N, CA and C atoms as an extended XYZ file, in Angstrom:
471
Properties=species:S:1:pos:R:3:atomname:S:1:resname:S:1:resid:I:1 pbc="F F F"
N        97.670      -89.061       69.639 N   MET     1
C        96.398      -89.734       69.752 CA  MET     1
C        95.277      -88.685       69.978 C   MET     1
N        94.212      -88.834       69.322 N   LEU     2
C        93.072      -88.005       69.512 CA  LEU     2
C        92.422      -88.144       70.805 C   LEU     2
N        91.734      -87.092       71.311 N   ALA     3
C        90.850      -87.199       72.420 CA  ALA     3
C        89.834      -88.276       72.230 C   ALA     3
N        89.454      -88.895       73.295 N   ASP     4
C        88.302      -89.882       73.292 CA  ASP     4
C        87.030      -89.117       73.487 C   ASP     4
N        86.225      -88.985       72.446 N   ILE     5
C        85.043      -88.138       72.509 CA  ILE     5
C        83.859      -89.148       72.661 C   ILE     5
N        82.982      -88.860       73.748 N   ARG     6
C        81.846      -89.648       73.972 CA  ARG     6
C        80.667      -88.938       74.335 C   ARG     6
N        79.519      -89.457       73.996 N   GLN     7
C        78.304      -88.890       74.443 CA  GLN     7
C        78.125      -89.075       75.910 C   GLN     7
N        77.646      -88.169       76.627 N   ALA     8
C        77.472      -88.172       78.106 CA  ALA     8
C        75.991      -87.851       78.337 C   ALA     8
N        75.552      -88.061       79.619 N   PRO     9
C        74.142      -87.848       79.941 CA  PRO     9
C        73.717      -86.334       79.641 C   PRO     9
N        74.619      -85.443       79.816 N   GLN    10
C        74.294      -84.059       79.471 CA  GLN    10
C        75.246      -83.435       78.511 C   GLN    10
N        75.351      -83.959       77.273 N   GLY    11
C        76.266      -83.526       76.321 CA  GLY    11
C        77.283      -84.524       75.935 C   GLY    11
N        78.529      -84.105       75.933 N   TYR    12
C        79.679      -84.917       75.509 CA  TYR    12
C        80.866      -84.679       76.371 C   TYR    12
N        81.744      -85.655       76.342 N   THR    13
C        83.107      -85.454       77.044 CA  THR    13
C        84.206      -85.721       76.026 C   THR    13
N        85.204      -84.923       76.095 N   ALA    14
C        86.405      -85.223       75.311 CA  ALA    14
C        87.509      -85.344       76.362 C   ALA    14
N        88.092      -86.599       76.333 N   CYS    15
C        89.058      -86.994       77.321 CA  CYS    15
C        90.444      -87.178       76.698 C   CYS    15
N        91.450      -86.456       77.196 N   PHE    16
C        92.883      -86.553       76.756 CA  PHE    16
C        93.619      -87.163       77.832 C   PHE    16
N        94.634      -88.019       77.519 N   GLU    17
C        95.504      -88.643       78.527 CA  GLU    17
C        96.891      -88.496       78.137 C   GLU    17
N        97.721      -88.152       79.040 N   ARG    18
C        99.212      -88.080       78.778 CA  ARG    18
C        99.924      -88.722       80.030 C   ARG    18
N       100.895      -89.614       79.645 N   ARG    19
C       101.706      -90.227       80.758 CA  ARG    19
C       103.000      -89.384       80.713 C   ARG    19
N       103.355      -88.826       81.886 N   LEU    20
C       104.522      -87.925       81.892 CA  LEU    20
C       105.511      -88.460       82.884 C   LEU    20
N       106.748      -88.289       82.607 N   ALA    21
C       107.840      -88.736       83.422 CA  ALA    21
C       108.209      -87.772       84.452 C   ALA    21
N       107.200      -87.149       85.091 N   TYR    22
C       107.380      -86.141       86.158 CA  TYR    22
C       106.407      -86.415       87.214 C   TYR    22
N       106.747      -85.904       88.443 N   SER    23
C       105.951      -86.227       89.602 CA  SER    23
C       104.601      -85.421       89.479 C   SER    23
N       103.594      -85.855       90.239 N   VAL    24
C       102.353      -85.120       90.343 CA  VAL    24
C       102.636      -83.681       90.711 C   VAL    24
N       103.516      -83.391       91.628 N   GLN    25
C       103.755      -82.018       92.102 CA  GLN    25
C       104.331      -81.162       91.019 C   GLN    25
N       105.289      -81.764       90.193 N   GLU    26
C       105.829      -80.994       89.129 CA  GLU    26
C       104.835      -80.650       88.029 C   GLU    26
N       103.941      -81.594       87.660 N   VAL    27
C       102.925      -81.287       86.602 CA  VAL    27
C       101.902      -80.307       87.209 C   VAL    27
N       101.504      -80.538       88.512 N   TRP    28
C       100.547      -79.573       89.005 CA  TRP    28
C       100.938      -78.187       88.988 C   TRP    28
N       102.246      -77.927       89.204 N   SER    29
C       102.814      -76.570       89.122 CA  SER    29
C       102.607      -75.960       87.712 C   SER    29
N       102.620      -76.792       86.763 N   TRP    30
C       102.377      -76.291       85.283 CA  TRP    30
C       100.978      -75.943       85.033 C   TRP    30
N       100.075      -76.404       85.793 N   LEU    31
C        98.632      -76.194       85.762 CA  LEU    31
C        98.253      -75.096       86.578 C   LEU    31
N        98.952      -74.826       87.687 N   THR    32
C        98.425      -73.748       88.667 CA  THR    32
C        99.387      -72.679       88.941 C   THR    32
N       100.605      -72.579       88.568 N   GLU    33
C       101.467      -71.496       88.866 CA  GLU    33
C       101.502      -70.574       87.597 C   GLU    33
N       101.118      -69.398       87.750 N   ASN    34
C       100.931      -68.427       86.668 CA  ASN    34
C       102.183      -68.255       85.802 C   ASN    34
N       103.357      -68.278       86.362 N   ASP    35
C       104.533      -68.197       85.534 CA  ASP    35
C       104.680      -69.309       84.471 C   ASP    35
N       104.287      -70.436       84.959 N   LYS    36
C       104.391      -71.684       84.132 CA  LYS    36
C       103.112      -71.804       83.240 C   LYS    36
N       102.035      -71.576       83.754 N   LEU    37
C       100.691      -71.597       83.079 CA  LEU    37
C       100.792      -70.695       81.831 C   LEU    37
N       101.266      -69.532       81.994 N   GLY    38
C       101.389      -68.548       80.868 CA  GLY    38
C       102.372      -68.989       79.785 C   GLY    38
N       103.233      -69.951       80.009 N   GLN    39
C       104.067      -70.466       78.971 CA  GLN    39
C       103.361      -71.292       78.006 C   GLN    39
N       102.260      -72.079       78.449 N   TRP    40
C       101.609      -72.924       77.559 CA  TRP    40
C       100.151      -72.518       77.242 C   TRP    40
N        99.657      -71.471       78.037 N   PHE    41
C        98.251      -70.947       77.694 CA  PHE    41
C        98.320      -69.455       78.131 C   PHE    41
N        98.955      -68.577       77.399 N   PRO    42
C        99.156      -67.197       77.803 CA  PRO    42
C        97.941      -66.477       78.228 C   PRO    42
N        96.720      -66.850       77.694 N   GLU    43
C        95.510      -66.030       77.992 CA  GLU    43
C        94.903      -66.466       79.385 C   GLU    43
N        95.403      -67.541       79.938 N   LEU    44
C        94.893      -67.965       81.267 CA  LEU    44
C        95.731      -67.417       82.460 C   LEU    44
N        95.119      -67.233       83.529 N   ARG    45
C        95.806      -66.788       84.776 CA  ARG    45
C        94.945      -67.232       85.954 C   ARG    45
N        95.560      -67.934       86.935 N   ILE    46
C        94.914      -68.263       88.155 CA  ILE    46
C        94.786      -67.013       88.951 C   ILE    46
N        93.499      -66.699       89.373 N   ASP    47
C        93.275      -65.539       90.179 CA  ASP    47
C        93.124      -65.876       91.624 C   ASP    47
N        92.385      -67.047       91.871 N   ASP    48
C        92.144      -67.439       93.245 CA  ASP    48
C        92.020      -68.940       93.250 C   ASP    48
N        93.137      -69.629       93.683 N   LEU    49
C        93.256      -71.092       93.521 CA  LEU    49
C        92.560      -71.833       94.656 C   LEU    49
N        91.265      -72.034       94.583 N   ARG    50
C        90.502      -72.825       95.547 CA  ARG    50
C        89.104      -73.046       94.949 C   ARG    50
N        88.411      -74.032       95.481 N   GLU    51
C        87.035      -74.289       95.092 CA  GLU    51
C        86.274      -72.988       95.266 C   GLU    51
N        85.527      -72.520       94.250 N   GLY    52
C        84.828      -71.239       94.348 CA  GLY    52
C        85.711      -70.074       93.877 C   GLY    52
N        86.960      -70.314       93.715 N   GLY    53
C        87.865      -69.242       93.262 CA  GLY    53
C        87.728      -69.059       91.637 C   GLY    53
N        88.753      -68.506       91.167 N   ALA    54
C        88.576      -68.123       89.677 CA  ALA    54
C        89.863      -68.277       88.854 C   ALA    54
N        89.706      -68.592       87.593 N   VAL    55
C        90.719      -68.544       86.626 CA  VAL    55
C        90.161      -67.386       85.627 C   VAL    55
N        91.148      -66.489       85.284 N   LYS    56
C        90.748      -65.401       84.337 CA  LYS    56
C        91.343      -65.734       82.948 C   LYS    56
N        90.410      -65.485       81.978 N   PHE    57
C        90.766      -65.657       80.491 CA  PHE    57
C        90.764      -64.356       79.969 C   PHE    57
N        91.963      -63.986       79.410 N   ASP    58
C        92.177      -62.689       78.697 CA  ASP    58
C        91.588      -62.816       77.260 C   ASP    58
N        90.507      -62.090       77.038 N   MET    59
C        89.817      -62.102       75.824 CA  MET    59
C        90.649      -61.393       74.687 C   MET    59
N        91.760      -60.791       75.015 N   GLN    60
C        92.658      -60.163       73.986 CA  GLN    60
C        91.976      -58.924       73.423 C   GLN    60
N        90.949      -58.382       74.129 N   ASP    61
C        90.347      -57.133       73.674 CA  ASP    61
C        90.298      -56.121       74.815 C   ASP    61
N        91.054      -56.362       75.870 N   GLY    62
C        90.974      -55.573       77.017 CA  GLY    62
C        90.051      -55.932       78.050 C   GLY    62
N        89.258      -57.134       77.852 N   THR    63
C        88.349      -57.663       78.847 CA  THR    63
C        88.781      -59.002       79.215 C   THR    63
N        88.289      -59.471       80.395 N   PHE    64
C        88.605      -60.803       80.953 CA  PHE    64
C        87.380      -61.470       81.225 C   PHE    64
N        87.319      -62.882       81.018 N   GLU    65
C        86.275      -63.661       81.478 CA  GLU    65
C        86.689      -64.427       82.693 C   GLU    65
N        85.839      -64.388       83.789 N   GLU    66
C        86.122      -65.116       85.075 CA  GLU    66
C        85.562      -66.406       84.892 C   GLU    66
N        86.416      -67.508       85.096 N   LEU    67
C        85.962      -68.774       85.044 CA  LEU    67
C        86.003      -69.453       86.404 C   LEU    67
N        84.805      -69.774       86.961 N   LYS    68
C        84.745      -70.212       88.319 CA  LYS    68
C        85.342      -71.613       88.469 C   LYS    68
N        86.181      -71.782       89.529 N   ILE    69
C        86.724      -73.110       89.870 CA  ILE    69
C        85.575      -73.928       90.580 C   ILE    69
N        85.185      -74.934       89.987 N   THR    70
C        84.043      -75.769       90.506 CA  THR    70
C        84.508      -76.957       91.338 C   THR    70
N        85.772      -77.464       91.128 N   GLU    71
C        86.303      -78.451       91.950 CA  GLU    71
C        87.803      -78.319       92.083 C   GLU    71
N        88.302      -78.473       93.346 N   PHE    72
C        89.713      -78.266       93.624 CA  PHE    72
C        90.170      -79.241       94.662 C   PHE    72
N        91.132      -80.070       94.322 N   GLU    73
C        91.813      -80.932       95.269 CA  GLU    73
C        93.250      -80.787       95.003 C   GLU    73
N        94.042      -80.170       95.935 N   PRO    74
C        95.494      -79.924       95.639 CA  PRO    74
C        96.195      -81.113       95.109 C   PRO    74
N        96.945      -80.890       94.008 N   GLU    75
C        97.791      -81.870       93.436 CA  GLU    75
C        97.011      -83.079       92.822 C   GLU    75
N        95.687      -82.866       92.661 N   SER    76
C        94.832      -83.989       92.156 CA  SER    76
C        93.832      -83.552       91.089 C   SER    76
N        92.990      -82.580       91.464 N   VAL    77
C        91.881      -82.130       90.587 CA  VAL    77
C        91.816      -80.680       90.498 C   VAL    77
N        91.699      -80.151       89.294 N   LEU    78
C        91.344      -78.727       89.079 CA  LEU    78
C        90.303      -78.740       87.930 C   LEU    78
N        89.091      -78.188       88.272 N   GLU    79
C        88.015      -78.163       87.253 CA  GLU    79
C        87.450      -76.733       87.394 C   GLU    79
N        87.185      -76.169       86.203 N   TYR    80
C        86.666      -74.837       86.156 CA  TYR    80
C        85.683      -74.674       84.947 C   TYR    80
N        84.796      -73.654       85.005 N   ALA    81
C        83.865      -73.363       83.911 CA  ALA    81
C        84.676      -73.026       82.679 C   ALA    81
N        84.097      -73.333       81.517 N   TRP    82
C        84.771      -73.041       80.258 CA  TRP    82
C        83.709      -72.577       79.238 C   TRP    82
N        83.573      -71.303       79.211 N   GLY    83
C        82.699      -70.693       78.183 CA  GLY    83
C        81.268      -71.152       78.285 C   GLY    83
N        80.435      -70.624       79.194 N   GLY    84
C        79.067      -70.918       79.313 CA  GLY    84
C        78.848      -72.237       80.066 C   GLY    84
N        78.287      -73.147       79.516 N   GLU    85
C        77.891      -74.399       80.266 CA  GLU    85
C        79.027      -75.463       80.293 C   GLU    85
N        80.083      -75.260       79.602 N   ASP    86
C        81.156      -76.341       79.536 CA  ASP    86
C        82.057      -76.219       80.765 C   ASP    86
N        82.857      -77.341       80.933 N   GLN    87
C        83.814      -77.377       82.013 CA  GLN    87
C        85.082      -78.001       81.488 C   GLN    87
N        86.182      -77.628       82.109 N   VAL    88
C        87.485      -78.205       81.873 CA  VAL    88
C        87.967      -78.812       83.196 C   VAL    88
N        88.345      -80.088       83.109 N   ARG    89
C        88.821      -80.737       84.339 CA  ARG    89
C        90.190      -81.365       84.082 C   ARG    89
N        91.233      -81.035       84.983 N   PHE    90
C        92.489      -81.728       84.958 CA  PHE    90
C        92.474      -82.741       86.168 C   PHE    90
N        92.997      -83.895       85.953 N   GLU    91
C        93.263      -84.854       87.021 CA  GLU    91
C        94.598      -85.373       86.932 C   GLU    91
N        95.241      -85.565       87.997 N   LEU    92
C        96.599      -86.167       88.099 CA  LEU    92
C        96.585      -87.353       88.952 C   LEU    92
N        97.247      -88.417       88.470 N   TYR    93
C        97.421      -89.783       89.137 CA  TYR    93
C        98.866      -90.111       89.184 C   TYR    93
N        99.371      -90.383       90.355 N   PRO    94
C       100.765      -90.843       90.483 CA  PRO    94
C       100.907      -92.238       89.823 C   PRO    94
N       101.995      -92.481       89.135 N   GLU    95
C       102.304      -93.697       88.558 CA  GLU    95
C       103.826      -93.975       88.756 C   GLU    95
N       104.268      -95.158       88.604 N   THR    96
C       105.611      -95.473       88.728 CA  THR    96
C       106.408      -94.674       87.593 C   THR    96
N       107.390      -93.931       87.990 N   GLY    97
C       108.228      -93.159       87.083 CA  GLY    97
C       107.588      -91.859       86.621 C   GLY    97
N       106.475      -91.466       87.260 N   GLY    98
C       105.833      -90.180       86.856 CA  GLY    98
C       104.412      -90.041       87.278 C   GLY    98
N       103.601      -89.574       86.348 N   CYS    99
C       102.148      -89.498       86.595 CA  CYS    99
C       101.343      -89.539       85.303 C   CYS    99
N       100.132      -89.675       85.506 N   ARG   100
C        99.112      -89.604       84.358 CA  ARG   100
C        98.327      -88.370       84.507 C   ARG   100
N        98.317      -87.564       83.425 N   LEU   101
C        97.552      -86.326       83.327 CA  LEU   101
C        96.319      -86.629       82.447 C   LEU   101
N        95.116      -86.312       83.014 N   VAL   102
C        93.869      -86.518       82.315 CA  VAL   102
C        93.293      -85.055       82.162 C   VAL   102
N        92.890      -84.761       80.986 N   LEU   103
C        92.135      -83.539       80.834 CA  LEU   103
C        90.804      -83.943       80.245 C   LEU   103
N        89.728      -83.592       80.814 N   ILE   104
C        88.438      -83.783       80.318 CA  ILE   104
C        87.659      -82.518       80.051 C   ILE   104
N        87.207      -82.296       78.803 N   GLU   105
C        86.408      -81.103       78.512 CA  GLU   105
C        85.029      -81.628       78.453 C   GLU   105
N        84.138      -81.168       79.257 N   LYS   106
C        82.697      -81.458       79.342 CA  LYS   106
C        82.014      -80.480       78.415 C   LYS   106
N        81.468      -80.910       77.397 N   LEU   107
C        80.793      -80.139       76.395 CA  LEU   107
C        79.241      -80.233       76.454 C   LEU   107
N        78.611      -79.182       76.503 N   SER   108
C        77.069      -79.189       76.508 CA  SER   108
C        76.585      -79.569       75.160 C   SER   108
N        77.315      -79.213       74.102 N   GLN   109
C        76.949      -79.600       72.726 CA  GLN   109
C        78.190      -79.506       71.824 C   GLN   109
N        78.076      -80.110       70.731 N   ILE   110
C        79.147      -80.066       69.670 CA  ILE   110
C        78.837      -78.865       68.685 C   ILE   110
N        79.741      -77.939       68.534 N   THR   111
C        79.492      -76.776       67.698 CA  THR   111
C        80.542      -76.689       66.683 C   THR   111
N        80.486      -75.749       65.780 N   ASP   112
C        81.573      -75.556       64.799 CA  ASP   112
C        82.942      -75.119       65.399 C   ASP   112
N        82.816      -74.523       66.774 N   HIS   113
C        83.962      -74.224       67.468 CA  HIS   113
C        84.656      -75.388       68.168 C   HIS   113
N        83.888      -76.398       68.436 N   THR   114
C        84.490      -77.539       69.175 CA  THR   114
C        85.711      -78.097       68.676 C   THR   114
N        85.907      -78.367       67.289 N   PRO   115
C        87.199      -78.864       66.915 CA  PRO   115
C        88.329      -77.888       67.103 C   PRO   115
N        88.039      -76.646       67.048 N   LYS   116
C        89.096      -75.596       67.336 CA  LYS   116
C        89.576      -75.713       68.820 C   LYS   116
N        88.571      -75.845       69.722 N   ASP   117
C        88.822      -75.889       71.136 CA  ASP   117
C        89.711      -77.184       71.417 C   ASP   117
N        89.230      -78.402       70.857 N   LEU   118
C        89.961      -79.618       71.117 CA  LEU   118
C        91.301      -79.631       70.612 C   LEU   118
N        91.505      -79.091       69.395 N   ALA   119
C        92.750      -78.910       68.817 CA  ALA   119
C        93.706      -78.021       69.702 C   ALA   119
N        93.081      -77.010       70.248 N   GLY   120
C        93.860      -76.175       71.171 CA  GLY   120
C        94.327      -76.901       72.342 C   GLY   120
N        93.439      -77.691       73.008 N   TRP   121
C        93.789      -78.432       74.163 CA  TRP   121
C        94.943      -79.425       73.859 C   TRP   121
N        94.731      -80.109       72.677 N   HIS   122
C        95.685      -81.097       72.182 CA  HIS   122
C        97.137      -80.509       72.127 C   HIS   122
N        97.202      -79.371       71.528 N   VAL   123
C        98.464      -78.682       71.398 CA  VAL   123
C        98.983      -78.271       72.745 C   VAL   123
N        98.136      -77.735       73.603 N   CYS   124
C        98.549      -77.316       74.938 CA  CYS   124
C        99.185      -78.367       75.685 C   CYS   124
N        98.599      -79.557       75.678 N   LEU   125
C        99.178      -80.674       76.377 CA  LEU   125
C       100.558      -81.078       75.791 C   LEU   125
N       100.687      -81.032       74.413 N   ASN   126
C       102.000      -81.311       73.834 CA  ASN   126
C       103.033      -80.288       74.264 C   ASN   126
N       102.620      -78.991       74.391 N   VAL   127
C       103.542      -77.874       74.722 CA  VAL   127
C       103.942      -78.141       76.175 C   VAL   127
N       103.051      -78.491       77.092 N   ILE   128
C       103.427      -78.721       78.457 CA  ILE   128
C       104.560      -79.802       78.512 C   ILE   128
N       104.352      -80.885       77.798 N   GLN   129
C       105.320      -82.025       77.707 CA  GLN   129
C       106.659      -81.404       77.226 C   GLN   129
N       106.617      -80.672       76.152 N   LYS   130
C       107.900      -80.078       75.616 CA  LYS   130
C       108.598      -79.166       76.597 C   LYS   130
N       107.797      -78.308       77.167 N   LEU   131
C       108.349      -77.421       78.237 CA  LEU   131
C       109.002      -78.154       79.378 C   LEU   131
N       108.318      -79.095       79.827 N   MET   132
C       108.883      -79.881       80.976 CA  MET   132
C       110.100      -80.672       80.597 C   MET   132
N       110.175      -81.064       79.290 N   ASP   133
C       111.348      -81.778       78.793 CA  ASP   133
C       112.476      -80.822       78.517 C   ASP   133
N       112.264      -79.547       78.524 N   GLY   134
C       113.244      -78.545       78.244 CA  GLY   134
C       113.439      -78.376       76.733 C   GLY   134
N       112.451      -78.753       75.979 N   GLN   135
C       112.489      -78.560       74.486 CA  GLN   135
C       111.919      -77.191       74.032 C   GLN   135
N       112.433      -76.775       72.971 N   ALA   136
C       111.879      -75.560       72.424 CA  ALA   136
C       110.425      -75.808       71.755 C   ALA   136
N       109.588      -74.762       71.948 N   VAL   137
C       108.254      -74.887       71.426 CA  VAL   137
C       108.169      -74.028       70.145 C   VAL   137
N       108.037      -74.783       69.043 N   GLU   138
C       107.976      -74.056       67.745 CA  GLU   138
C       106.806      -74.607       66.898 C   GLU   138
N       106.277      -73.788       65.986 N   GLY   139
C       105.240      -74.287       65.133 CA  GLY   139
C       103.932      -74.630       65.734 C   GLY   139
N       103.589      -73.988       66.790 N   ARG   140
C       102.357      -74.272       67.490 CA  ARG   140
C       101.126      -74.194       66.587 C   ARG   140
N       101.159      -73.086       65.837 N   HIS   141
C        99.949      -72.783       64.954 CA  HIS   141
C        99.832      -73.853       63.868 C   HIS   141
N       100.954      -74.296       63.300 N   GLU   142
C       100.954      -75.305       62.275 CA  GLU   142
C       100.473      -76.638       62.873 C   GLU   142
N       100.955      -76.985       64.075 N   GLU   143
C       100.476      -78.130       64.754 CA  GLU   143
C        98.952      -78.074       65.041 C   GLU   143
N        98.552      -76.908       65.475 N   TRP   144
C        97.089      -76.693       65.778 CA  TRP   144
C        96.270      -76.993       64.529 C   TRP   144
N        96.754      -76.463       63.307 N   LYS   145
C        95.920      -76.635       62.076 CA  LYS   145
C        95.797      -78.125       61.798 C   LYS   145
N        96.888      -78.860       62.013 N   THR   146
C        96.843      -80.328       61.759 CA  THR   146
C        95.779      -81.070       62.604 C   THR   146
N        95.838      -80.713       63.953 N   TRP   147
C        94.876      -81.406       64.804 CA  TRP   147
C        93.446      -80.828       64.585 C   TRP   147
N        93.333      -79.619       64.270 N   TYR   148
C        91.965      -79.005       63.930 CA  TYR   148
C        91.355      -79.770       62.765 C   TYR   148
N        92.097      -80.118       61.727 N   GLU   149
C        91.558      -80.835       60.597 CA  GLU   149
C        91.104      -82.167       61.050 C   GLU   149
N        91.881      -82.907       61.941 N   LYS   150
C        91.590      -84.252       62.431 CA  LYS   150
C        90.271      -84.202       63.262 C   LYS   150
N        90.163      -83.165       64.141 N   TYR   151
C        88.955      -83.158       65.067 CA  TYR   151
C        87.801      -82.752       64.209 C   TYR   151
N        87.981      -81.885       63.215 N   LYS   152
C        86.890      -81.487       62.375 CA  LYS   152
C        86.329      -82.693       61.594 C   LYS   152
N        87.184      -83.566       61.101 N   GLN   153
C        86.768      -84.738       60.421 CA  GLN   153
C        85.892      -85.674       61.167 C   GLN   153
N        86.209      -85.808       62.505 N   ILE   154
C        85.450      -86.735       63.403 CA  ILE   154
C        84.236      -86.095       63.955 C   ILE   154
N        84.200      -84.792       64.133 N   LEU   155
C        83.148      -84.165       64.779 CA  LEU   155
C        82.079      -83.577       63.909 C   LEU   155
N        82.505      -83.108       62.681 N   LEU   156
C        81.595      -82.333       61.855 CA  LEU   156
C        81.382      -83.131       60.520 C   LEU   156
N        81.204      -84.433       60.695 N   LYS   157
C        80.994      -85.249       59.470 CA  LYS   157
C        79.614      -85.001       58.828 C   LYS   157
């Protein structure tokens, strides 16, 4: 299912939801523990896990971008800056038999890069699910290309 993309007072939001058969604590660990985070988003690393702390993004050229954590509630909310004026927000909600993971990307504007970003998040959430289920993760790039085409169709018409 594609992200729900809506116009917001200051730009747009893209909202992804996944229902997972794992506790909030288990899912939170995949978002905040570097050994697990690196399995689904190798360029990201938690540097200082607190509001005002930082997530580091490895630019793959020897430099790092520091992404400020703008909201942090343990096992509930993790929000940080994402490339300029944008934000990425993870929310966890306990449910019977597991939890609901919500990822919201707050976009200041839609650009040619937006479908790439959204396809990336889409694949990342699928990878988290597979890793938690103990499944092998294969064909990430091919999956990304499929989702990229779908997001491109709805965003860049």
